[in-house]
Amino acid sequence: MLLTSYQTNGFDELTSVTLQLDTQHQFSHAGYYVAIDQGYYKKHGLAVTIKEGTEENFSPLTSLFLNTAQFAIAGSSLVSHLEQSPQFRVLATIEQFSPWVLLTNPNITIESLKNQSIAISHQAIEIHTMLKAAGLNKSDYRTIESDDIALFNNNDVSAIAVKTTQLPHITAKFTKPYELINSRSLGLNFYGANIISTQAYLSLHTTQAEQFKTATLQGWQYALKNPQYTAELIKTSYNDTLSINSLLVELRQLTYLMQPNLIEIGASSAMRWQKIVASMGLSNSAINSDKIVFEPPQTGYILSHPAVWFFVCVLVVFVFIPVIVLWHSKRHATKEMRLMNSILKTQQQASIDGILTFNAQGKLVSANNQLKQLWGLNDTQLVDIDNWHVLYAMTKKVSNAKEFLTSVRAHNADNNMQSFSEIHMRDGRTFERFSAPLFDEHKTFVGRFWSFRDITQRKLAEENIWLQANFDSLTDLPNRLMFKERLIFEVKKTARSGKKVALLFLDLDRFKEINDSMGHDVGDKLLIEVATRLKKCVRDIDMVARLGGDEFTIILSDLEDITVIDRIAHSILAALATPFLLSGQPHYISTSIGVTFSPNDGVDDVQLLKNADQAMYHAKEQGRNNVQYFTQELQSNATKRLALSNDLRQAIERQQLYLEYQPIVCLESKKIMKAEALLRWNHPELGIVPPNEFIELAEESGLINIIGEWVFEQAAKQVKILQRIEPEFSISVNTSPVQYHSNTIDPKAWCRQLSKLELRDKSIIIELTETLLIESNNDSVETLKDFRACGMPIALDDFGTGYSSMSYLNKFDIDYLKIDRSFVSNLSPKSKENALCKAIVTMADSLGMKIIAEGIETAEQQQLLYEMGCSFGQGYYLSKPVRASALVHKLTEKNSTCIA
């Protein structure tokens, strides 16, 4: 039974149609998305494809011209195309009011836009009609066909046409205040979005068009009843750049434009289209307004008897047709007039705006229910009285009564005056106020219209969007965007005032250790407390901002005495040195601060930030927890480092990098048993670049990952050659913490390469520093375990110079400890270094580790180390680092006679 029902009501094959939107995906097209998602189109036998309109000055009607779409979305600008393309038809009207408004600077009248530039896209052609109604012809202003907000922000245009439905999504893009002027304020009533097709398509596919319309209206009804679901559908399936909050704010604007509680969704009036055509100054004779709205053909029954048919034809031709035409014409006009009057009255009473209308004598004509609710007025206050009584009653509600009454007097004194403003109420609400004169067909003043709308929620939503765009959500400090704007402003101000502005760049020292060990929740609490302490260290006129992560900036403005900077900077160091009590435990951090001045160090915000950043890194190089000022020497060094970093990127390809090997000698047998691979760079212009200059650059740029792989490959090939002379020979390669933290080092891949070369896993020793053990995370620990699992020995370099801890030696499997050269250089029989080295050797022996002593410079040092049980040694006394060919010769020569 179910199967039969499905086959009866279903469609064997879906008909594909395409809908071309006028803008990007947003809530204004929600009905179409829902009709697809809920299967409404499918139930009516349609497979609908929706095309987004994203290009600037895009015309959706072009798709109908080119037959790439059967339906398109367009506003009242449709009528401007009808003279050349009369085939366009309106299948349904979705928005009863146009969303297009003119966005201007505050307190700007339309008259003041004369001789100014205005950005109006071709979809907003009705804005030209609005300007004309206000007395401005097209020749009175310059039109720029664009919807780029940057034009308004940069003052390239004095006004720009925007859609109220797009404002929730673009509010954050505005960098200055604005006001809106809509066409309804001038007595113009344009339609908003309409579903458009062509007469040819609608005539051939009437049923499909009706099915598309029915399914679409079902989609709209569902979308308006289920806003949260619809917003989430749009974000997840169509436009993930929009937030749920901005989509729901757009819905409030859209609901007002659609008026779904007053007018049936899809309703479109031929009479209203007539008025739109007339208001745009187009000819009704050239454009058949009666045919703009598509009406499906009607069918009837024809009598079959010839005699009756003849009689009926005579009556129809000579009697009924003239009568019916006359009657239908009057009835149609009367019906349209009654409909429009009914709509206007109903709209006024059900409008979300509070509306007041006065006649030319100032007597109250009408006041709707919303006005009473907004202002808290009762019927007795609105009975046949003049405007002064009503408006004076309102003054008790507004926060600035004097300004309100001044505005009322100005409007009553000027019958041509119209304006738009905001009113702040004593109870905290904000109203949007509009007033315009009313004229009859003879342009005689007949009264004044006032409207008020509660925009409190919209203001709160706009404020929330602005806060999210300009403030850090964690610390409530200004973010990078607001910081940049403030810095630009302060730099410009110094040129006028002659005072200085200082920029401080702060980076928390070892914040990552707390964040990784204690978790992000504790890290977030620490950042919040840091922000609180920083604000207490500066003046009220200064700005503290968070750029992201653990980076903060401070702008100190209006400086006459720059010595105040040092005091503030050191107060910050002291404030952050005080322990932070988090989760019941004290935590310690410090900060490195870089300082730069304007105009001394520059007048460009980008350059100043770069200067402060360089000074901050210099503070870290000086041991952290200190303040460093930007100097030209820092800039010069930074430039050199940048040039050197760029050259380093090409060094591998140009074969400028090579390896030297420092022999490691068995102190007992005097044989060379190992060697340490040392990276060298022969720069074509600078010559041999010291490793301490370019290794750090390689780590900062990430090039160390590529270089590290190259070093391993070269060392593996070389050890293959050396094992022909000494089968137990091995080479140690240095690895960087960056290779472990970036997860680019792969122990298993290295083992496979050794296998291909038929080398034992112990042929390569992995050298690492204490820094890696201290800053280790789960990934680096697993990598070290993989090296151990592959059988590759691990050596801990420079032991004793960092944060040496027995816990690290116990936690990680270490094969070799390398005593740092600082202990060996002053080694003598009665020195402290002798006692320390003995202790390290004894500890290593008890843990099953072997010792390699670095920096052996004398025979005495070699002998002392041998006597205390040190296994291996390296240093200039034994051998300087040599090239691969020299190492082969040295190994052949020395291992046959041993080193004396």
GROMACS .gro file of N, CA and C in nm, residues 76-77 95-104 110 123-134 160-164 179-192 256-257 272 276 279-280 353 418-420 432 434-438 449 451 453:
model
  189
   76SER      N    1   1.354   4.573  -0.734
   76SER     CA    2   1.278   4.662  -0.820
   76SER      C    3   1.359   4.715  -0.937
   77SER      N    4   1.491   4.694  -0.932
   77SER     CA    5   1.575   4.735  -1.046
   77SER      C    6   1.536   4.659  -1.173
   95GLU      N    7   1.015   3.988  -0.072
   95GLU     CA    8   1.030   4.102   0.021
   95GLU      C    9   0.938   4.215  -0.023
   96GLN      N   10   0.842   4.251   0.063
   96GLN     CA   11   0.746   4.355   0.031
   96GLN      C   12   0.807   4.494   0.034
   97PHE      N   13   0.920   4.508   0.104
   97PHE     CA   14   0.991   4.635   0.109
   97PHE      C   15   1.134   4.613   0.064
   98SER      N   16   1.191   4.715   0.001
   98SER     CA   17   1.328   4.705  -0.048
   98SER      C   18   1.428   4.715   0.067
   99PRO      N   19   1.533   4.633   0.066
   99PRO     CA   20   1.636   4.642   0.170
   99PRO      C   21   1.740   4.750   0.142
  100TRP      N   22   1.735   4.811   0.022
  100TRP     CA   23   1.840   4.907  -0.013
  100TRP      C   24   1.825   5.037   0.062
  101VAL      N   25   1.933   5.083   0.123
  101VAL     CA   26   1.936   5.211   0.194
  101VAL      C   27   2.064   5.283   0.153
  102LEU      N   28   2.066   5.411   0.181
  102LEU     CA   29   2.186   5.491   0.154
  102LEU      C   30   2.258   5.514   0.287
  103LEU      N   31   2.381   5.469   0.294
  103LEU     CA   32   2.461   5.481   0.416
  103LEU      C   33   2.551   5.604   0.404
  104THR      N   34   2.539   5.694   0.500
  104THR     CA   35   2.613   5.821   0.494
  104THR      C   36   2.684   5.847   0.626
  110ILE      N   37   2.045   6.461   0.239
  110ILE     CA   38   2.061   6.423   0.099
  110ILE      C   39   2.105   6.543   0.016
  123GLN      N   40   2.249   4.700  -0.902
  123GLN     CA   41   2.132   4.635  -0.842
  123GLN      C   42   2.053   4.732  -0.754
  124ALA      N   43   2.117   4.844  -0.717
  124ALA     CA   44   2.053   4.942  -0.627
  124ALA      C   45   2.007   5.065  -0.705
  125ILE      N   46   1.957   5.043  -0.826
  125ILE     CA   47   1.920   5.155  -0.913
  125ILE      C   48   1.810   5.242  -0.851
  126GLU      N   49   1.732   5.183  -0.760
  126GLU     CA   50   1.624   5.259  -0.696
  126GLU      C   51   1.678   5.372  -0.608
  127ILE      N   52   1.806   5.362  -0.568
  127ILE     CA   53   1.866   5.469  -0.489
  127ILE      C   54   1.871   5.598  -0.572
  128HIS      N   55   1.894   5.584  -0.703
  128HIS     CA   56   1.891   5.702  -0.791
  128HIS      C   57   1.753   5.768  -0.786
  129THR      N   58   1.647   5.685  -0.785
  129THR     CA   59   1.511   5.738  -0.778
  129THR      C   60   1.489   5.810  -0.645
  130MET      N   61   1.544   5.753  -0.538
  130MET     CA   62   1.530   5.814  -0.405
  130MET      C   63   1.598   5.952  -0.403
  131LEU      N   64   1.718   5.958  -0.460
  131LEU     CA   65   1.791   6.085  -0.463
  131LEU      C   66   1.717   6.188  -0.548
  132LYS      N   67   1.657   6.140  -0.657
  132LYS     CA   68   1.581   6.232  -0.743
  132LYS      C   69   1.460   6.287  -0.670
  133ALA      N   70   1.394   6.199  -0.590
  133ALA     CA   71   1.278   6.243  -0.513
  133ALA      C   72   1.317   6.349  -0.411
  134ALA      N   73   1.444   6.346  -0.368
  134ALA     CA   74   1.492   6.445  -0.271
  134ALA      C   75   1.548   6.569  -0.339
  160ILE      N   76   2.718   5.539   0.038
  160ILE     CA   77   2.724   5.413  -0.035
  160ILE      C   78   2.592   5.338  -0.016
  161ALA      N   79   2.545   5.276  -0.122
  161ALA     CA   80   2.421   5.199  -0.114
  161ALA      C   81   2.451   5.060  -0.057
  162VAL      N   82   2.378   5.020   0.048
  162VAL     CA   83   2.396   4.889   0.109
  162VAL      C   84   2.258   4.829   0.136
  163LYS      N   85   2.255   4.700   0.159
  163LYS     CA   86   2.132   4.632   0.198
  163LYS      C   87   2.126   4.620   0.349
  164THR      N   88   2.010   4.649   0.408
  164THR     CA   89   1.997   4.633   0.554
  164THR      C   90   2.016   4.488   0.595
  179GLU      N   91   2.504   5.669   0.929
  179GLU     CA   92   2.359   5.673   0.942
  179GLU      C   93   2.298   5.617   0.815
  180LEU      N   94   2.169   5.578   0.824
  180LEU     CA   95   2.101   5.516   0.711
  180LEU      C   96   1.983   5.602   0.667
  181ILE      N   97   1.962   5.612   0.536
  181ILE     CA   98   1.846   5.681   0.479
  181ILE      C   99   1.777   5.583   0.386
  182ASN      N  100   1.645   5.557   0.407
  182ASN     CA  101   1.576   5.463   0.318
  182ASN      C  102   1.474   5.535   0.231
  183SER      N  103   1.433   5.468   0.126
  183SER     CA  104   1.345   5.530   0.027
  183SER      C  105   1.204   5.552   0.082
  184ARG      N  106   1.163   5.471   0.179
  184ARG     CA  107   1.028   5.487   0.235
  184ARG      C  108   1.013   5.622   0.306
  185SER      N  109   1.124   5.676   0.353
  185SER     CA  110   1.119   5.806   0.420
  185SER      C  111   1.082   5.917   0.322
  186LEU      N  112   1.094   5.889   0.192
  186LEU     CA  113   1.060   5.988   0.090
  186LEU      C  114   0.931   5.952   0.018
  187GLY      N  115   0.854   5.861   0.076
  187GLY     CA  116   0.726   5.823   0.017
  187GLY      C  117   0.737   5.724  -0.097
  188LEU      N  118   0.854   5.663  -0.116
  188LEU     CA  119   0.874   5.564  -0.223
  188LEU      C  120   0.861   5.424  -0.163
  189ASN      N  121   0.796   5.337  -0.237
  189ASN     CA  122   0.768   5.204  -0.182
  189ASN      C  123   0.807   5.098  -0.285
  190PHE      N  124   0.935   5.059  -0.284
  190PHE     CA  125   0.986   4.961  -0.379
  190PHE      C  126   0.972   4.820  -0.322
  191TYR      N  127   0.958   4.725  -0.413
  191TYR     CA  128   0.966   4.586  -0.373
  191TYR      C  129   1.113   4.549  -0.347
  192GLY      N  130   1.131   4.449  -0.263
  192GLY     CA  131   1.265   4.394  -0.241
  192GLY      C  132   1.288   4.277  -0.336
  256TYR      N  133   1.100   4.215   0.882
  256TYR     CA  134   1.035   4.344   0.859
  256TYR      C  135   1.012   4.367   0.709
  257LEU      N  136   1.107   4.328   0.626
  257LEU     CA  137   1.094   4.349   0.482
  257LEU      C  138   0.986   4.258   0.421
  272ARG      N  139   0.097   4.814  -0.783
  272ARG     CA  140   0.216   4.865  -0.716
  272ARG      C  141   0.335   4.869  -0.812
  276ILE      N  142   0.578   5.181  -0.919
  276ILE     CA  143   0.725   5.173  -0.918
  276ILE      C  144   0.781   5.218  -1.052
  279SER      N  145   0.747   5.593  -1.064
  279SER     CA  146   0.839   5.664  -0.974
  279SER      C  147   0.980   5.667  -1.030
  280MET      N  148   1.014   5.568  -1.112
  280MET     CA  149   1.148   5.564  -1.172
  280MET      C  150   1.156   5.647  -1.300
  353ASP      N  151   0.703   4.978   1.376
  353ASP     CA  152   0.730   5.120   1.399
  353ASP      C  153   0.609   5.184   1.467
  418GLN      N  154   1.280   6.701   0.610
  418GLN     CA  155   1.271   6.560   0.647
  418GLN      C  156   1.405   6.520   0.708
  419SER      N  157   1.402   6.430   0.804
  419SER     CA  158   1.527   6.394   0.872
  419SER      C  159   1.516   6.257   0.935
  420PHE      N  160   1.631   6.210   0.974
  420PHE     CA  161   1.645   6.076   1.030
  420PHE      C  162   1.747   6.086   1.144
  432GLU      N  163   1.492   5.479   1.671
  432GLU     CA  164   1.525   5.536   1.541
  432GLU      C  165   1.408   5.625   1.504
  434PHE      N  166   1.219   5.907   1.245
  434PHE     CA  167   1.214   5.960   1.109
  434PHE      C  168   1.093   6.052   1.097
  435SER      N  169   1.112   6.162   1.027
  435SER     CA  170   1.001   6.255   1.002
  435SER      C  171   1.008   6.303   0.859
  436ALA      N  172   0.889   6.311   0.794
  436ALA     CA  173   0.884   6.356   0.655
  436ALA      C  174   0.752   6.428   0.631
  437PRO      N  175   0.752   6.528   0.541
  437PRO     CA  176   0.626   6.597   0.507
  437PRO      C  177   0.540   6.511   0.415
  438LEU      N  178   0.409   6.537   0.416
  438LEU     CA  179   0.315   6.467   0.328
  438LEU      C  180   0.258   6.568   0.229
  449PHE      N  181   0.447   6.327   0.884
  449PHE     CA  182   0.454   6.185   0.924
  449PHE      C  183   0.574   6.167   1.018
  451SER      N  184   0.776   5.857   1.253
  451SER     CA  185   0.784   5.714   1.287
  451SER      C  186   0.897   5.693   1.387
  453ARG      N  187   1.115   5.366   1.588
  453ARG     CA  188   1.141   5.222   1.596
  453ARG      C  189   1.241   5.194   1.709
   0.00000   0.00000   0.00000
